[in-house]
Amino acid sequence: QVQMVQSGAEVKRPGASVKVSCKASGYTFTNYDINWVRQATGQGLEWMGWMIPKGGDSGYAQNFLGRVTLTRDTSRSTAYMELSDLRSEDTAVYYCARGPHSSYYAMDVWGQGTTVTVSS
Amino acid sequence: QSALTQPASVSGSPGQSITISCTGTKSDVGGYKSVSWYQQHPGEAPKLLIYDVNDWPSGVSRRFSGSRSGNTASLTISGLQTEDEADYYCCSYNGLTYVFGTGTRLTVL
C-alpha cells in the first residue's frame, strides 16, 4: 500500500539546522509531488512548500523563503526537508504529504509526522 | 498569505448534520476549484476528505460533502457519528501555494 514514512524525532539548539526525511513506497515516486506541512502544538496546519521529484523544482511559502530547502533522492524514493536557523517557534510536528497534482491539487497520503523540538 | 477563516468550534448530536464554513478571498477559495478538506484526530496525521470543492478520494464516506458559494467553501457532515469528533481543516491552492484554514473542532455530544 502507499506509505510515507518519516524519520524520527529531533531535538535541536536555536540557530541549528534540522533535516527530516520522508521515504515513499507503494507508488512511483516521481509521479507525485511532495508537500511539507507543519503543526505547532495545539495549533493549526501550516503549508511550508512543495517539491516535484521528477525535476527537483520546488516552491515555498513566503514565511519560509530562505530558511527551508526541499530536496530528494529518487534512487531512494526519499524526500528531504531542511530548516535552518531554528528558533523556539519552529518547535512543531512536521509532515510530508503526497500531492497527486497531475489529477488534482490536494494532499492525499500523509507521513506519520516528525516532532522537532528547538530548545536551549 | 493569511489563513482561511473557519469557526473555532461546532457541535452536534449523533445522527444530525453539521456544516463547517471556510472563508477566503477571490484569490484563493473563490478563484480556484482546488479547495480540499482534511480530518485530523488527536495525535494522528490529517486525512483527505474532499478535493476540488466537492469530490471524494477513494474510500471516504459520502456522509462528508463539500460545496462553495463565492469566497466561502463548506463541509457538511451528515448522520453524525461519535468517530467524527475531530479537527477539520480546509485548504485552498491559489495557483502557486497552498493556504490552510484556521481549523474547526467538532464535538459530537
Short mmCIF file of C-alpha atoms in Angstrom, two decimals:
data_model
loop_
_atom_site.label_atom_id
_atom_site.label_comp_id
_atom_site.label_asym_id
_atom_site.label_seq_id
_atom_site.Cartn_x
_atom_site.Cartn_y
_atom_site.Cartn_z
CA GLN A 1 0.00 0.00 0.00
CA VAL A 2 1.04 3.63 -0.41
CA GLN A 3 3.06 4.86 2.55
CA MET A 4 5.15 7.86 3.54
CA VAL A 5 7.49 7.01 6.41
CA GLN A 6 9.32 9.86 8.11
CA SER A 7 12.48 9.98 10.18
CA GLY A 8 12.44 10.11 13.96
CA ALA A 9 12.11 12.94 16.43
CA GLU A 10 14.83 15.58 16.68
CA VAL A 11 15.98 17.96 19.41
CA LYS A 12 17.98 20.95 18.24
CA ARG A 13 19.54 24.10 19.69
CA PRO A 14 18.44 27.54 18.50
CA GLY A 15 20.39 28.54 15.40
CA ALA A 16 20.99 24.97 14.29
CA SER A 17 19.51 23.19 11.27
CA VAL A 18 17.37 20.08 11.04
CA LYS A 19 16.85 17.70 8.12
CA VAL A 20 13.76 15.48 8.05
CA SER A 21 13.38 12.60 5.60
CA CYS A 22 10.25 11.11 4.06
CA LYS A 23 10.51 7.72 2.36
CA ALA A 24 7.76 6.89 -0.11
CA SER A 25 6.67 3.38 -1.05
CA GLY A 26 3.85 1.67 -2.93
CA TYR A 27 3.85 4.05 -5.89
CA THR A 28 6.15 5.63 -8.47
CA PHE A 29 7.98 8.34 -6.53
CA THR A 30 8.50 10.66 -9.50
CA ASN A 31 4.82 10.71 -10.48
CA TYR A 32 3.63 12.73 -7.47
CA ASP A 33 4.73 15.95 -5.78
CA ILE A 34 5.75 16.09 -2.11
CA ASN A 35 4.39 18.78 0.19
CA TRP A 36 5.66 19.71 3.65
CA VAL A 37 3.27 20.92 6.34
CA ARG A 38 3.94 21.72 9.98
CA GLN A 39 1.80 21.95 13.09
CA ALA A 40 2.86 23.55 16.35
CA THR A 41 1.38 22.03 19.50
CA GLY A 42 -2.29 22.91 19.78
CA GLN A 43 -2.14 24.96 16.59
CA GLY A 44 -3.33 24.60 13.01
CA LEU A 45 -1.69 23.30 9.86
CA GLU A 46 0.82 25.47 8.02
CA TRP A 47 1.97 24.69 4.48
CA MET A 48 5.71 25.14 4.02
CA GLY A 49 6.40 24.23 0.43
CA TRP A 50 6.48 21.53 -2.21
CA MET A 51 8.94 19.69 -4.38
CA ILE A 52 8.49 18.00 -7.74
CA PRO A 53 10.56 14.80 -7.58
CA LYS A 54 10.81 14.37 -11.35
CA GLY A 55 12.84 17.51 -12.00
CA GLY A 56 13.64 18.67 -8.48
CA ASP A 57 11.83 22.01 -8.80
CA SER A 58 10.41 23.40 -5.57
CA GLY A 59 8.20 26.19 -4.30
CA TYR A 60 7.98 27.70 -0.85
CA ALA A 61 5.55 29.60 1.31
CA GLN A 62 6.52 33.21 1.88
CA ASN A 63 7.08 32.61 5.61
CA PHE A 64 9.82 30.08 4.93
CA LEU A 65 11.68 31.63 2.00
CA GLY A 66 15.41 31.49 2.62
CA ARG A 67 15.19 29.09 5.58
CA VAL A 68 13.78 25.89 4.12
CA THR A 69 15.28 23.69 1.43
CA LEU A 70 13.43 20.79 -0.16
CA THR A 71 15.40 18.07 -1.94
CA ARG A 72 15.00 14.44 -2.98
CA ASP A 73 16.92 11.28 -3.78
CA THR A 74 14.97 9.50 -6.48
CA SER A 75 17.12 6.36 -6.17
CA ARG A 76 15.88 6.02 -2.57
CA SER A 77 12.33 7.36 -3.22
CA THR A 78 13.02 9.78 -0.40
CA ALA A 79 12.29 13.47 0.03
CA TYR A 80 14.04 15.77 2.49
CA MET A 81 13.12 19.00 4.25
CA GLU A 82 15.91 21.04 5.80
CA LEU A 83 15.06 24.01 8.01
CA SER A 84 17.88 26.30 9.08
CA ASP A 85 18.40 28.99 11.73
CA LEU A 86 15.99 27.23 14.07
CA ARG A 87 14.03 29.22 16.63
CA SER A 88 11.86 28.11 19.54
CA GLU A 89 8.77 28.85 17.47
CA ASP A 90 9.87 26.18 14.97
CA THR A 91 9.04 23.53 17.57
CA ALA A 92 6.33 21.53 15.82
CA VAL A 93 5.34 18.30 14.14
CA TYR A 94 6.48 18.27 10.52
CA TYR A 95 4.56 16.23 7.95
CA CYS A 96 5.29 15.23 4.40
CA ALA A 97 2.25 14.66 2.18
CA ARG A 98 1.88 13.37 -1.35
CA GLY A 99 0.33 15.61 -3.96
CA PRO A 100 -1.35 13.99 -6.99
CA HIS A 101 -1.04 17.23 -8.90
CA SER A 102 -1.49 15.69 -12.31
CA SER A 103 -5.06 14.95 -11.18
CA TYR A 104 -5.95 17.49 -8.52
CA TYR A 105 -4.39 19.90 -6.05
CA ALA A 106 -4.63 18.37 -2.58
CA MET A 107 -2.58 16.11 -0.29
CA ASP A 108 -3.83 12.55 -0.39
CA VAL A 109 -1.32 10.50 1.63
CA TRP A 110 0.49 11.79 4.71
CA GLY A 111 3.51 10.68 6.65
CA GLN A 112 3.22 9.95 10.37
CA GLY A 113 4.89 13.22 11.33
CA THR A 114 8.28 14.10 12.81
CA THR A 115 8.49 16.06 16.05
CA VAL A 116 11.19 18.73 16.05
CA THR A 117 11.92 20.40 19.36
CA VAL A 118 14.05 23.54 19.46
CA SER A 119 15.37 24.24 22.94
CA SER A 120 18.48 25.63 24.55
CA GLN B 1 -0.84 34.84 2.80
CA SER B 2 -3.42 34.86 5.61
CA ALA B 3 -5.06 31.67 6.81
CA LEU B 4 -8.59 30.96 5.65
CA THR B 5 -11.23 31.66 8.31
CA GLN B 6 -13.12 28.80 9.96
CA PRO B 7 -15.26 28.73 13.11
CA ALA B 8 -13.22 27.61 16.09
CA SER B 9 -15.77 25.00 17.11
CA VAL B 10 -19.02 23.37 16.11
CA SER B 11 -21.06 20.67 17.80
CA GLY B 12 -23.86 18.28 17.01
CA SER B 13 -25.63 15.17 18.24
CA PRO B 14 -25.32 11.71 16.70
CA GLY B 15 -27.45 11.44 13.58
CA GLN B 16 -27.61 15.16 13.00
CA SER B 17 -25.93 17.16 10.21
CA ILE B 18 -23.44 19.98 10.70
CA THR B 19 -21.74 22.41 8.34
CA ILE B 20 -18.30 23.99 8.71
CA SER B 21 -17.56 27.14 6.74
CA CYS B 22 -14.24 28.27 5.27
CA THR B 23 -13.95 31.87 4.13
CA GLY B 24 -11.19 33.16 1.90
CA THR B 25 -10.93 35.61 -0.96
CA LYS B 26 -11.32 35.63 -4.72
CA SER B 27 -7.56 34.97 -4.88
CA ASP B 28 -7.92 31.54 -3.26
CA VAL B 29 -11.24 29.89 -2.31
CA GLY B 30 -13.29 31.96 -4.74
CA GLY B 31 -10.86 31.80 -7.62
CA TYR B 32 -9.79 28.18 -7.85
CA LYS B 33 -11.59 24.84 -7.85
CA SER B 34 -8.77 23.39 -5.70
CA VAL B 35 -10.43 23.52 -2.27
CA SER B 36 -9.84 20.48 -0.09
CA TRP B 37 -10.87 19.36 3.40
CA TYR B 38 -8.97 17.32 5.98
CA GLN B 39 -9.93 15.49 9.16
CA GLN B 40 -7.43 15.15 11.99
CA HIS B 41 -7.91 13.07 15.12
CA PRO B 42 -5.70 13.85 18.14
CA GLY B 43 -2.16 12.56 17.71
CA GLU B 44 -2.74 11.49 14.11
CA ALA B 45 -1.83 12.84 10.69
CA PRO B 46 -4.52 14.65 8.70
CA LYS B 47 -6.70 12.65 6.32
CA LEU B 48 -8.01 13.94 2.99
CA LEU B 49 -11.82 14.01 2.91
CA ILE B 50 -12.71 16.22 -0.07
CA TYR B 51 -10.80 17.65 -3.02
CA ASP B 52 -11.78 20.01 -5.86
CA VAL B 53 -14.54 21.55 -3.69
CA ASN B 54 -16.87 18.52 -3.79
CA ASP B 55 -15.10 15.37 -4.94
CA TRP B 56 -14.15 12.34 -2.84
CA PRO B 57 -10.93 10.34 -2.75
CA SER B 58 -11.40 6.61 -2.79
CA GLY B 59 -12.61 5.17 0.50
CA VAL B 60 -14.06 8.34 2.03
CA SER B 61 -17.63 8.15 3.29
CA ARG B 62 -20.29 10.00 1.28
CA ARG B 63 -21.54 11.39 4.60
CA PHE B 64 -18.91 14.07 4.01
CA SER B 65 -19.74 16.54 1.26
CA GLY B 66 -18.34 19.85 0.06
CA SER B 67 -19.71 22.93 -1.62
CA ARG B 68 -18.77 26.52 -2.38
CA SER B 69 -20.54 29.84 -2.77
CA GLY B 70 -18.42 32.80 -3.74
CA ASN B 71 -15.40 33.04 -1.46
CA THR B 72 -16.78 30.60 1.13
CA ALA B 73 -16.46 26.84 0.97
CA SER B 74 -18.37 24.49 3.25
CA LEU B 75 -18.03 20.96 4.55
CA THR B 76 -21.23 19.18 5.57
CA ILE B 77 -21.20 16.03 7.64
CA SER B 78 -24.49 14.17 7.66
CA GLY B 79 -25.54 11.41 10.03
CA LEU B 80 -23.00 12.45 12.66
CA GLN B 81 -21.17 9.62 14.37
CA THR B 82 -19.08 9.72 17.52
CA GLU B 83 -15.94 8.92 15.49
CA ASP B 84 -16.44 12.15 13.53
CA GLU B 85 -15.28 14.08 16.60
CA ALA B 86 -12.01 15.61 15.36
CA ASP B 87 -10.43 18.77 13.98
CA TYR B 88 -11.27 19.79 10.42
CA TYR B 89 -9.21 21.98 8.11
CA CYS B 90 -9.99 23.48 4.75
CA CYS B 91 -7.22 24.21 2.28
CA SER B 92 -7.01 26.19 -0.94
CA TYR B 93 -4.48 26.18 -3.73
CA ASN B 94 -4.02 29.61 -5.33
CA GLY B 95 -2.03 28.73 -8.41
CA LEU B 96 1.33 28.89 -6.64
CA THR B 97 0.95 27.99 -2.98
CA TYR B 98 -1.46 26.38 -0.54
CA VAL B 99 -3.14 28.05 2.42
CA PHE B 100 -4.93 26.19 5.20
CA GLY B 101 -7.89 27.27 7.24
CA THR B 102 -7.66 28.07 10.94
CA GLY B 103 -9.28 24.75 11.84
CA THR B 104 -12.56 23.74 13.47
CA ARG B 105 -13.00 21.42 16.44
CA LEU B 106 -16.10 19.24 16.01
CA THR B 107 -17.66 17.90 19.19
CA VAL B 108 -20.25 15.15 18.93
CA LEU B 109 -22.43 15.49 22.02
#
